[in-house]
Structures are given as structure tokens and as C-alpha cells.
Amino acid sequence: MKTIESASMYLLEDIILFSKQVKNLFTINLPPFILLGLLFIIIFPYIFITGEGSIQNPWLQLLAYPALVTNILPSHMVLQKYLGIRKIFITWVIELFVSVLIIYLVL
């Protein structure tokens, strides 16, 4: 009987821990770098097809935009680790400034 109770308590603790992790995942705000990465994933085909962008060479577009997306997405995690979770406002300001600069240079 004791093994059944201990096993059920262990399972219950795992379920509670998982629910806390899921709750934390959905309460985190979307940072500017993640939004910029999603924007580039959506707008990249449009810019490539229409040719409306600051980069006119299609081969350079094929290399530049995916490189931007793949470098922007992990940059948020690097900034978050460097500045810490407590300085979320400073992280937001830095990411917002860099995001606006990238959008200005690309579009």
C-alpha cells in the first residue's frame, strides 16, 4: 500500500510541476526579437516575390533574410541570460531599439 501511495504522490508532484511550467510559459510576454523573427518569417516571401526592399539582389535576399531570422531568434535568450530575468525592461528597450534599426535598414 505504501508503494502505491508514494508512486501516486510522485506522479502528482510531476503533474503539478508540469502545470507550473506551462503556466510560466504562457505568462511570459513576447519580446521584440521574437516578434521581429515572426515578422520576417511572414514578410520574407512578400519581399522576395515583389522585390520591394533595400536588398535588390535576389541571391543576397535568399541569404540575408534567413540569416537574420536565425540570428535574431536566439539573441533574445542570450540577452536574457546576460542581463538576467530581473532586468526585463532593459532587455525590452535594447531589443526594441535593435529591432527598429533592423526594420529600417531592411525595408
Short mmCIF file of the N, C-alpha and C atoms (twelve columns), coordinates in Angstrom:
data_MODEL
# 
_entry.id   MODEL 
# 
loop_
_atom_site.group_PDB 
_atom_site.id 
_atom_site.type_symbol 
_atom_site.label_atom_id 
_atom_site.label_alt_id 
_atom_site.label_comp_id 
_atom_site.label_asym_id 
_atom_site.label_seq_id 
_atom_site.Cartn_x 
_atom_site.Cartn_y 
_atom_site.Cartn_z 
_atom_site.pdbx_PDB_model_num 
ATOM 1   N N  . MET A 1   0.817  -1.191 0.000   1 
ATOM 2   C CA . MET A 1   0.000  0.000  0.000   1 
ATOM 3   C C  . MET A 1   0.858  1.251  0.000   1 
ATOM 4   N N  . LYS A 2   2.006  1.190  0.695   1 
ATOM 5   C CA . LYS A 2   2.873  2.357  0.758   1 
ATOM 6   C C  . LYS A 2   3.484  2.673  -0.608  1 
ATOM 7   N N  . THR A 3   3.810  1.661  -1.374  1 
ATOM 8   C CA . THR A 3   4.409  1.917  -2.677  1 
ATOM 9   C C  . THR A 3   3.407  2.550  -3.627  1 
ATOM 10  N N  . ILE A 4   2.142  2.193  -3.495  1 
ATOM 11  C CA . ILE A 4   1.121  2.781  -4.359  1 
ATOM 12  C C  . ILE A 4   0.930  4.254  -4.006  1 
ATOM 13  N N  . GLU A 5   0.904  4.563  -2.705  1 
ATOM 14  C CA . GLU A 5   0.750  5.954  -2.280  1 
ATOM 15  C C  . GLU A 5   1.952  6.795  -2.690  1 
ATOM 16  N N  . SER A 6   3.149  6.267  -2.507  1 
ATOM 17  C CA . SER A 6   4.339  7.031  -2.851  1 
ATOM 18  C C  . SER A 6   4.436  7.235  -4.370  1 
ATOM 19  N N  . ALA A 7   4.020  6.224  -5.129  1 
ATOM 20  C CA . ALA A 7   4.046  6.361  -6.585  1 
ATOM 21  C C  . ALA A 7   3.027  7.387  -7.048  1 
ATOM 22  N N  . SER A 8   1.842  7.380  -6.431  1 
ATOM 23  C CA . SER A 8   0.828  8.359  -6.824  1 
ATOM 24  C C  . SER A 8   1.238  9.764  -6.404  1 
ATOM 25  N N  . MET A 9   1.893  9.912  -5.249  1 
ATOM 26  C CA . MET A 9   2.367  11.233 -4.821  1 
ATOM 27  C C  . MET A 9   3.465  11.732 -5.766  1 
ATOM 28  N N  . TYR A 10  4.336  10.821 -6.187  1 
ATOM 29  C CA . TYR A 10  5.389  11.191 -7.123  1 
ATOM 30  C C  . TYR A 10  4.793  11.662 -8.447  1 
ATOM 31  N N  . LEU A 11  3.776  10.950 -8.925  1 
ATOM 32  C CA . LEU A 11  3.106  11.325 -10.160 1 
ATOM 33  C C  . LEU A 11  2.378  12.653 -10.003 1 
ATOM 34  N N  . LEU A 12  1.746  12.859 -8.868  1 
ATOM 35  C CA . LEU A 12  1.037  14.105 -8.601  1 
ATOM 36  C C  . LEU A 12  2.005  15.284 -8.549  1 
ATOM 37  N N  . GLU A 13  3.174  15.091 -7.952  1 
ATOM 38  C CA . GLU A 13  4.189  16.152 -7.905  1 
ATOM 39  C C  . GLU A 13  4.665  16.498 -9.311  1 
ATOM 40  N N  . ASP A 14  4.844  15.488 -10.156 1 
ATOM 41  C CA . ASP A 14  5.248  15.732 -11.546 1 
ATOM 42  C C  . ASP A 14  4.186  16.513 -12.309 1 
ATOM 43  N N  . ILE A 15  2.920  16.176 -12.092 1 
ATOM 44  C CA . ILE A 15  1.839  16.887 -12.777 1 
ATOM 45  C C  . ILE A 15  1.783  18.332 -12.326 1 
ATOM 46  N N  . ILE A 16  1.940  18.576 -11.030 1 
ATOM 47  C CA . ILE A 16  1.921  19.943 -10.512 1 
ATOM 48  C C  . ILE A 16  3.099  20.739 -11.055 1 
ATOM 49  N N  . LEU A 17  4.274  20.141 -11.092 1 
ATOM 50  C CA . LEU A 17  5.455  20.827 -11.628 1 
ATOM 51  C C  . LEU A 17  5.280  21.157 -13.104 1 
ATOM 52  N N  . PHE A 18  4.728  20.218 -13.875 1 
ATOM 53  C CA . PHE A 18  4.497  20.455 -15.297 1 
ATOM 54  C C  . PHE A 18  3.481  21.576 -15.509 1 
ATOM 55  N N  . SER A 19  2.417  21.598 -14.705 1 
ATOM 56  C CA . SER A 19  1.408  22.654 -14.854 1 
ATOM 57  C C  . SER A 19  1.987  24.017 -14.512 1 
ATOM 58  N N  . LYS A 20  2.899  24.085 -13.549 1 
ATOM 59  C CA . LYS A 20  3.546  25.363 -13.228 1 
ATOM 60  C C  . LYS A 20  4.432  25.822 -14.380 1 
ATOM 61  N N  . GLN A 21  5.135  24.890 -15.014 1 
ATOM 62  C CA . GLN A 21  5.988  25.244 -16.144 1 
ATOM 63  C C  . GLN A 21  5.160  25.731 -17.314 1 
ATOM 64  N N  . VAL A 22  4.041  25.087 -17.594 1 
ATOM 65  C CA . VAL A 22  3.167  25.508 -18.692 1 
ATOM 66  C C  . VAL A 22  2.579  26.883 -18.387 1 
ATOM 67  N N  . LYS A 23  2.196  27.110 -17.142 1 
ATOM 68  C CA . LYS A 23  1.648  28.407 -16.756 1 
ATOM 69  C C  . LYS A 23  2.705  29.497 -16.938 1 
ATOM 70  N N  . ASN A 24  3.948  29.227 -16.552 1 
ATOM 71  C CA . ASN A 24  5.015  30.208 -16.741 1 
ATOM 72  C C  . ASN A 24  5.290  30.449 -18.214 1 
ATOM 73  N N  . LEU A 25  5.158  29.428 -19.033 1 
ATOM 74  C CA . LEU A 25  5.395  29.570 -20.467 1 
ATOM 75  C C  . LEU A 25  4.387  30.523 -21.091 1 
ATOM 76  N N  . PHE A 26  3.130  30.418 -20.683 1 
ATOM 77  C CA . PHE A 26  2.099  31.244 -21.286 1 
ATOM 78  C C  . PHE A 26  1.988  32.630 -20.662 1 
ATOM 79  N N  . THR A 27  2.609  32.860 -19.514 1 
ATOM 80  C CA . THR A 27  2.543  34.189 -18.903 1 
ATOM 81  C C  . THR A 27  3.708  35.074 -19.322 1 
ATOM 82  N N  . ILE A 28  4.689  34.521 -19.993 1 
ATOM 83  C CA . ILE A 28  5.828  35.321 -20.448 1 
ATOM 84  C C  . ILE A 28  5.388  36.176 -21.632 1 
ATOM 85  N N  . ASN A 29  5.744  37.448 -21.596 1 
ATOM 86  C CA . ASN A 29  5.404  38.346 -22.706 1 
ATOM 87  C C  . ASN A 29  6.264  38.028 -23.920 1 
ATOM 88  N N  . LEU A 30  5.745  38.368 -25.087 1 
ATOM 89  C CA . LEU A 30  6.524  38.172 -26.308 1 
ATOM 90  C C  . LEU A 30  7.508  39.325 -26.466 1 
ATOM 91  N N  . PRO A 31  8.793  39.029 -26.477 1 
ATOM 92  C CA . PRO A 31  9.790  40.088 -26.628 1 
ATOM 93  C C  . PRO A 31  9.879  40.565 -28.077 1 
ATOM 94  N N  . PRO A 32  10.452 41.752 -28.296 1 
ATOM 95  C CA . PRO A 32  10.551 42.305 -29.655 1 
ATOM 96  C C  . PRO A 32  11.344 41.429 -30.628 1 
ATOM 97  N N  . PHE A 33  12.391 40.745 -30.168 1 
ATOM 98  C CA . PHE A 33  13.164 39.916 -31.091 1 
ATOM 99  C C  . PHE A 33  12.350 38.732 -31.599 1 
ATOM 100 N N  . ILE A 34  11.545 38.140 -30.743 1 
ATOM 101 C CA . ILE A 34  10.713 37.020 -31.187 1 
ATOM 102 C C  . ILE A 34  9.655  37.526 -32.168 1 
ATOM 103 N N  . LEU A 35  9.058  38.671 -31.863 1 
ATOM 104 C CA . LEU A 35  8.075  39.254 -32.781 1 
ATOM 105 C C  . LEU A 35  8.717  39.639 -34.115 1 
ATOM 106 N N  . LEU A 36  9.944  40.164 -34.059 1 
ATOM 107 C CA . LEU A 36  10.650 40.516 -35.291 1 
ATOM 108 C C  . LEU A 36  10.975 39.275 -36.112 1 
ATOM 109 N N  . GLY A 37  11.376 38.204 -35.439 1 
ATOM 110 C CA . GLY A 37  11.633 36.950 -36.144 1 
ATOM 111 C C  . GLY A 37  10.384 36.418 -36.828 1 
ATOM 112 N N  . LEU A 38  9.254  36.487 -36.134 1 
ATOM 113 C CA . LEU A 38  7.994  36.054 -36.741 1 
ATOM 114 C C  . LEU A 38  7.593  36.966 -37.890 1 
ATOM 115 N N  . LEU A 39  7.827  38.263 -37.737 1 
ATOM 116 C CA . LEU A 39  7.529  39.214 -38.817 1 
ATOM 117 C C  . LEU A 39  8.364  38.908 -40.057 1 
ATOM 118 N N  . PHE A 40  9.646  38.607 -39.863 1 
ATOM 119 C CA . PHE A 40  10.496 38.288 -41.012 1 
ATOM 120 C C  . PHE A 40  10.073 36.985 -41.682 1 
ATOM 121 N N  . ILE A 41  9.633  36.019 -40.897 1 
ATOM 122 C CA . ILE A 41  9.175  34.769 -41.495 1 
ATOM 123 C C  . ILE A 41  7.945  35.016 -42.358 1 
ATOM 124 N N  . ILE A 42  7.084  35.926 -41.929 1 
ATOM 125 C CA . ILE A 42  5.867  36.233 -42.692 1 
ATOM 126 C C  . ILE A 42  6.162  37.143 -43.879 1 
ATOM 127 N N  . ILE A 43  7.009  38.161 -43.681 1 
ATOM 128 C CA . ILE A 43  7.203  39.184 -44.718 1 
ATOM 129 C C  . ILE A 43  8.287  38.796 -45.736 1 
ATOM 130 N N  . PHE A 44  9.126  37.819 -45.406 1 
ATOM 131 C CA . PHE A 44  10.205 37.436 -46.319 1 
ATOM 132 C C  . PHE A 44  9.707  36.994 -47.688 1 
ATOM 133 N N  . PRO A 45  8.709  36.115 -47.786 1 
ATOM 134 C CA . PRO A 45  8.244  35.740 -49.139 1 
ATOM 135 C C  . PRO A 45  7.680  36.925 -49.919 1 
ATOM 136 N N  . TYR A 46  6.988  37.835 -49.238 1 
ATOM 137 C CA . TYR A 46  6.431  39.008 -49.910 1 
ATOM 138 C C  . TYR A 46  7.541  39.894 -50.483 1 
ATOM 139 N N  . ILE A 47  8.562  40.145 -49.697 1 
ATOM 140 C CA . ILE A 47  9.662  40.991 -50.166 1 
ATOM 141 C C  . ILE A 47  10.415 40.299 -51.308 1 
ATOM 142 N N  . PHE A 48  10.584 38.985 -51.210 1 
ATOM 143 C CA . PHE A 48  11.306 38.262 -52.252 1 
ATOM 144 C C  . PHE A 48  10.531 38.244 -53.561 1 
ATOM 145 N N  . ILE A 49  9.221  38.064 -53.487 1 
ATOM 146 C CA . ILE A 49  8.412  37.984 -54.709 1 
ATOM 147 C C  . ILE A 49  8.256  39.352 -55.358 1 
ATOM 148 N N  . THR A 50  7.959  40.377 -54.563 1 
ATOM 149 C CA . THR A 50  7.715  41.703 -55.134 1 
ATOM 150 C C  . THR A 50  8.991  42.476 -55.418 1 
ATOM 151 N N  . GLY A 51  10.062 42.179 -54.729 1 
ATOM 152 C CA . GLY A 51  11.310 42.909 -54.925 1 
ATOM 153 C C  . GLY A 51  11.325 44.257 -54.235 1 
ATOM 154 N N  . GLU A 52  10.382 44.476 -53.320 1 
ATOM 155 C CA . GLU A 52  10.329 45.739 -52.590 1 
ATOM 156 C C  . GLU A 52  11.138 45.619 -51.306 1 
ATOM 157 N N  . GLY A 53  12.312 46.080 -51.330 1 
ATOM 158 C CA . GLY A 53  13.171 46.051 -50.153 1 
ATOM 159 C C  . GLY A 53  14.465 46.759 -50.471 1 
ATOM 160 N N  . SER A 54  15.272 46.975 -49.459 1 
ATOM 161 C CA . SER A 54  16.533 47.665 -49.709 1 
ATOM 162 C C  . SER A 54  17.548 46.746 -50.384 1 
ATOM 163 N N  . ILE A 55  17.377 45.443 -50.269 1 
ATOM 164 C CA . ILE A 55  18.261 44.478 -50.929 1 
ATOM 165 C C  . ILE A 55  17.613 44.078 -52.246 1 
ATOM 166 N N  . GLN A 56  18.232 44.443 -53.367 1 
ATOM 167 C CA . GLN A 56  17.639 44.186 -54.673 1 
ATOM 168 C C  . GLN A 56  18.126 42.889 -55.313 1 
ATOM 169 N N  . ASN A 57  19.277 42.403 -54.906 1 
ATOM 170 C CA . ASN A 57  19.813 41.174 -55.461 1 
ATOM 171 C C  . ASN A 57  19.075 39.972 -54.861 1 
ATOM 172 N N  . PRO A 58  18.425 39.150 -55.687 1 
ATOM 173 C CA . PRO A 58  17.655 38.026 -55.125 1 
ATOM 174 C C  . PRO A 58  18.517 36.990 -54.404 1 
ATOM 175 N N  . TRP A 59  19.754 36.792 -54.858 1 
ATOM 176 C CA . TRP A 59  20.619 35.829 -54.176 1 
ATOM 177 C C  . TRP A 59  21.021 36.331 -52.794 1 
ATOM 178 N N  . LEU A 60  21.255 37.623 -52.698 1 
ATOM 179 C CA . LEU A 60  21.576 38.196 -51.402 1 
ATOM 180 C C  . LEU A 60  20.361 38.155 -50.475 1 
ATOM 181 N N  . GLN A 61  19.162 38.329 -51.048 1 
ATOM 182 C CA . GLN A 61  17.946 38.209 -50.246 1 
ATOM 183 C C  . GLN A 61  17.780 36.789 -49.706 1 
ATOM 184 N N  . LEU A 62  18.068 35.816 -50.557 1 
ATOM 185 C CA . LEU A 62  17.955 34.427 -50.124 1 
ATOM 186 C C  . LEU A 62  18.911 34.094 -48.994 1 
ATOM 187 N N  . LEU A 63  20.035 34.800 -48.926 1 
ATOM 188 C CA . LEU A 63  20.990 34.558 -47.852 1 
ATOM 189 C C  . LEU A 63  20.751 35.455 -46.634 1 
ATOM 190 N N  . ALA A 64  20.363 36.706 -46.872 1 
ATOM 191 C CA . ALA A 64  20.288 37.683 -45.782 1 
ATOM 192 C C  . ALA A 64  19.094 37.460 -44.863 1 
ATOM 193 N N  . TYR A 65  17.925 37.256 -45.410 1 
ATOM 194 C CA . TYR A 65  16.742 37.165 -44.564 1 
ATOM 195 C C  . TYR A 65  16.725 35.917 -43.674 1 
ATOM 196 N N  . PRO A 66  17.016 34.733 -44.205 1 
ATOM 197 C CA . PRO A 66  17.086 33.584 -43.280 1 
ATOM 198 C C  . PRO A 66  18.209 33.730 -42.246 1 
ATOM 199 N N  . ALA A 67  19.308 34.354 -42.630 1 
ATOM 200 C CA . ALA A 67  20.381 34.581 -41.657 1 
ATOM 201 C C  . ALA A 67  19.915 35.540 -40.560 1 
ATOM 202 N N  . LEU A 68  19.166 36.571 -40.942 1 
ATOM 203 C CA . LEU A 68  18.623 37.489 -39.940 1 
ATOM 204 C C  . LEU A 68  17.674 36.769 -38.993 1 
ATOM 205 N N  . VAL A 69  16.805 35.959 -39.537 1 
ATOM 206 C CA . VAL A 69  15.824 35.260 -38.698 1 
ATOM 207 C C  . VAL A 69  16.528 34.309 -37.732 1 
ATOM 208 N N  . THR A 70  17.478 33.543 -38.230 1 
ATOM 209 C CA . THR A 70  18.149 32.570 -37.367 1 
ATOM 210 C C  . THR A 70  19.064 33.226 -36.342 1 
ATOM 211 N N  . ASN A 71  19.525 34.438 -36.596 1 
ATOM 212 C CA . ASN A 71  20.348 35.128 -35.605 1 
ATOM 213 C C  . ASN A 71  19.517 35.943 -34.617 1 
ATOM 214 N N  . ILE A 72  18.347 36.386 -35.028 1 
ATOM 215 C CA . ILE A 72  17.507 37.191 -34.144 1 
ATOM 216 C C  . ILE A 72  16.846 36.322 -33.079 1 
ATOM 217 N N  . LEU A 73  16.366 35.149 -33.447 1 
ATOM 218 C CA . LEU A 73  15.616 34.329 -32.506 1 
ATOM 219 C C  . LEU A 73  16.433 33.917 -31.270 1 
ATOM 220 N N  . PRO A 74  17.664 33.429 -31.395 1 
ATOM 221 C CA . PRO A 74  18.402 33.089 -30.169 1 
ATOM 222 C C  . PRO A 74  19.006 34.308 -29.460 1 
ATOM 223 N N  . SER A 75  19.007 35.473 -30.108 1 
ATOM 224 C CA . SER A 75  19.592 36.658 -29.477 1 
ATOM 225 C C  . SER A 75  18.823 37.068 -28.230 1 
ATOM 226 N N  . HIS A 76  17.520 36.828 -28.212 1 
ATOM 227 C CA . HIS A 76  16.739 37.152 -27.022 1 
ATOM 228 C C  . HIS A 76  17.204 36.330 -25.827 1 
ATOM 229 N N  . MET A 77  17.435 35.045 -26.055 1 
ATOM 230 C CA . MET A 77  17.880 34.191 -24.960 1 
ATOM 231 C C  . MET A 77  19.263 34.608 -24.453 1 
ATOM 232 N N  . VAL A 78  20.126 35.026 -25.371 1 
ATOM 233 C CA . VAL A 78  21.462 35.463 -24.968 1 
ATOM 234 C C  . VAL A 78  21.367 36.733 -24.123 1 
ATOM 235 N N  . LEU A 79  20.559 37.699 -24.566 1 
ATOM 236 C CA . LEU A 79  20.381 38.914 -23.787 1 
ATOM 237 C C  . LEU A 79  19.740 38.621 -22.435 1 
ATOM 238 N N  . GLN A 80  18.779 37.732 -22.416 1 
ATOM 239 C CA . GLN A 80  18.097 37.388 -21.171 1 
ATOM 240 C C  . GLN A 80  19.065 36.737 -20.183 1 
ATOM 241 N N  . LYS A 81  19.925 35.866 -20.683 1 
ATOM 242 C CA . LYS A 81  20.905 35.223 -19.802 1 
ATOM 243 C C  . LYS A 81  21.936 36.232 -19.305 1 
ATOM 244 N N  . TYR A 82  22.353 37.159 -20.182 1 
ATOM 245 C CA . TYR A 82  23.383 38.124 -19.801 1 
ATOM 246 C C  . TYR A 82  22.852 39.147 -18.800 1 
ATOM 247 N N  . LEU A 83  21.667 39.700 -19.071 1 
ATOM 248 C CA . LEU A 83  21.126 40.735 -18.194 1 
ATOM 249 C C  . LEU A 83  20.329 40.166 -17.026 1 
ATOM 250 N N  . GLY A 84  19.873 38.962 -17.140 1 
ATOM 251 C CA . GLY A 84  19.091 38.356 -16.070 1 
ATOM 252 C C  . GLY A 84  17.607 38.603 -16.268 1 
ATOM 253 N N  . ILE A 85  16.829 37.793 -15.606 1 
ATOM 254 C CA . ILE A 85  15.381 37.863 -15.755 1 
ATOM 255 C C  . ILE A 85  14.814 39.095 -15.056 1 
ATOM 256 N N  . ARG A 86  15.515 39.631 -14.091 1 
ATOM 257 C CA . ARG A 86  15.002 40.772 -13.327 1 
ATOM 258 C C  . ARG A 86  15.072 42.076 -14.119 1 
ATOM 259 N N  . LYS A 87  15.946 42.164 -15.089 1 
ATOM 260 C CA . LYS A 87  16.092 43.392 -15.880 1 
ATOM 261 C C  . LYS A 87  15.344 43.266 -17.201 1 
ATOM 262 N N  . ILE A 88  14.088 42.891 -17.122 1 
ATOM 263 C CA . ILE A 88  13.302 42.643 -18.328 1 
ATOM 264 C C  . ILE A 88  13.039 43.937 -19.085 1 
ATOM 265 N N  . PHE A 89  12.897 45.046 -18.390 1 
ATOM 266 C CA . PHE A 89  12.633 46.323 -19.057 1 
ATOM 267 C C  . PHE A 89  13.838 46.760 -19.880 1 
ATOM 268 N N  . ILE A 90  15.024 46.612 -19.340 1 
ATOM 269 C CA . ILE A 90  16.247 46.978 -20.080 1 
ATOM 270 C C  . ILE A 90  16.396 46.081 -21.305 1 
ATOM 271 N N  . THR A 91  16.103 44.797 -21.135 1 
ATOM 272 C CA . THR A 91  16.148 43.872 -22.270 1 
ATOM 273 C C  . THR A 91  15.164 44.297 -23.347 1 
ATOM 274 N N  . TRP A 92  13.956 44.682 -22.942 1 
ATOM 275 C CA . TRP A 92  12.943 45.134 -23.897 1 
ATOM 276 C C  . TRP A 92  13.406 46.372 -24.649 1 
ATOM 277 N N  . VAL A 93  13.996 47.333 -23.939 1 
ATOM 278 C CA . VAL A 93  14.450 48.576 -24.585 1 
ATOM 279 C C  . VAL A 93  15.546 48.277 -25.595 1 
ATOM 280 N N  . ILE A 94  16.500 47.447 -25.223 1 
ATOM 281 C CA . ILE A 94  17.593 47.094 -26.138 1 
ATOM 282 C C  . ILE A 94  17.051 46.372 -27.368 1 
ATOM 283 N N  . GLU A 95  16.183 45.383 -27.150 1 
ATOM 284 C CA . GLU A 95  15.633 44.623 -28.264 1 
ATOM 285 C C  . GLU A 95  14.757 45.487 -29.165 1 
ATOM 286 N N  . LEU A 96  13.987 46.379 -28.573 1 
ATOM 287 C CA . LEU A 96  13.126 47.251 -29.370 1 
ATOM 288 C C  . LEU A 96  13.956 48.186 -30.236 1 
ATOM 289 N N  . PHE A 97  15.022 48.766 -29.683 1 
ATOM 290 C CA . PHE A 97  15.898 49.654 -30.449 1 
ATOM 291 C C  . PHE A 97  16.558 48.905 -31.602 1 
ATOM 292 N N  . VAL A 98  17.093 47.737 -31.321 1 
ATOM 293 C CA . VAL A 98  17.758 46.954 -32.367 1 
ATOM 294 C C  . VAL A 98  16.743 46.490 -33.416 1 
ATOM 295 N N  . SER A 99  15.536 46.126 -33.005 1 
ATOM 296 C CA . SER A 99  14.502 45.673 -33.942 1 
ATOM 297 C C  . SER A 99  14.091 46.801 -34.892 1 
ATOM 298 N N  . VAL A 100 13.894 47.994 -34.341 1 
ATOM 299 C CA . VAL A 100 13.526 49.140 -35.183 1 
ATOM 300 C C  . VAL A 100 14.651 49.458 -36.154 1 
ATOM 301 N N  . LEU A 101 15.892 49.383 -35.701 1 
ATOM 302 C CA . LEU A 101 17.042 49.627 -36.571 1 
ATOM 303 C C  . LEU A 101 17.113 48.598 -37.702 1 
ATOM 304 N N  . ILE A 102 16.886 47.339 -37.390 1 
ATOM 305 C CA . ILE A 102 16.923 46.289 -38.415 1 
ATOM 306 C C  . ILE A 102 15.798 46.479 -39.425 1 
ATOM 307 N N  . ILE A 103 14.600 46.774 -38.941 1 
ATOM 308 C CA . ILE A 103 13.480 47.007 -39.865 1 
ATOM 309 C C  . ILE A 103 13.756 48.191 -40.757 1 
ATOM 310 N N  . TYR A 104 14.331 49.263 -40.206 1 
ATOM 311 C CA . TYR A 104 14.645 50.443 -41.007 1 
ATOM 312 C C  . TYR A 104 15.677 50.112 -42.088 1 
ATOM 313 N N  . LEU A 105 16.690 49.334 -41.740 1 
ATOM 314 C CA . LEU A 105 17.749 49.010 -42.709 1 
ATOM 315 C C  . LEU A 105 17.286 48.003 -43.762 1 
ATOM 316 N N  . VAL A 106 16.422 47.092 -43.386 1 
ATOM 317 C CA . VAL A 106 15.996 46.049 -44.321 1 
ATOM 318 C C  . VAL A 106 14.897 46.529 -45.245 1 
ATOM 319 N N  . LEU A 107 13.933 47.236 -44.694 1 
ATOM 320 C CA . LEU A 107 12.812 47.672 -45.511 1 
ATOM 321 C C  . LEU A 107 13.128 49.040 -46.063 1 
# 
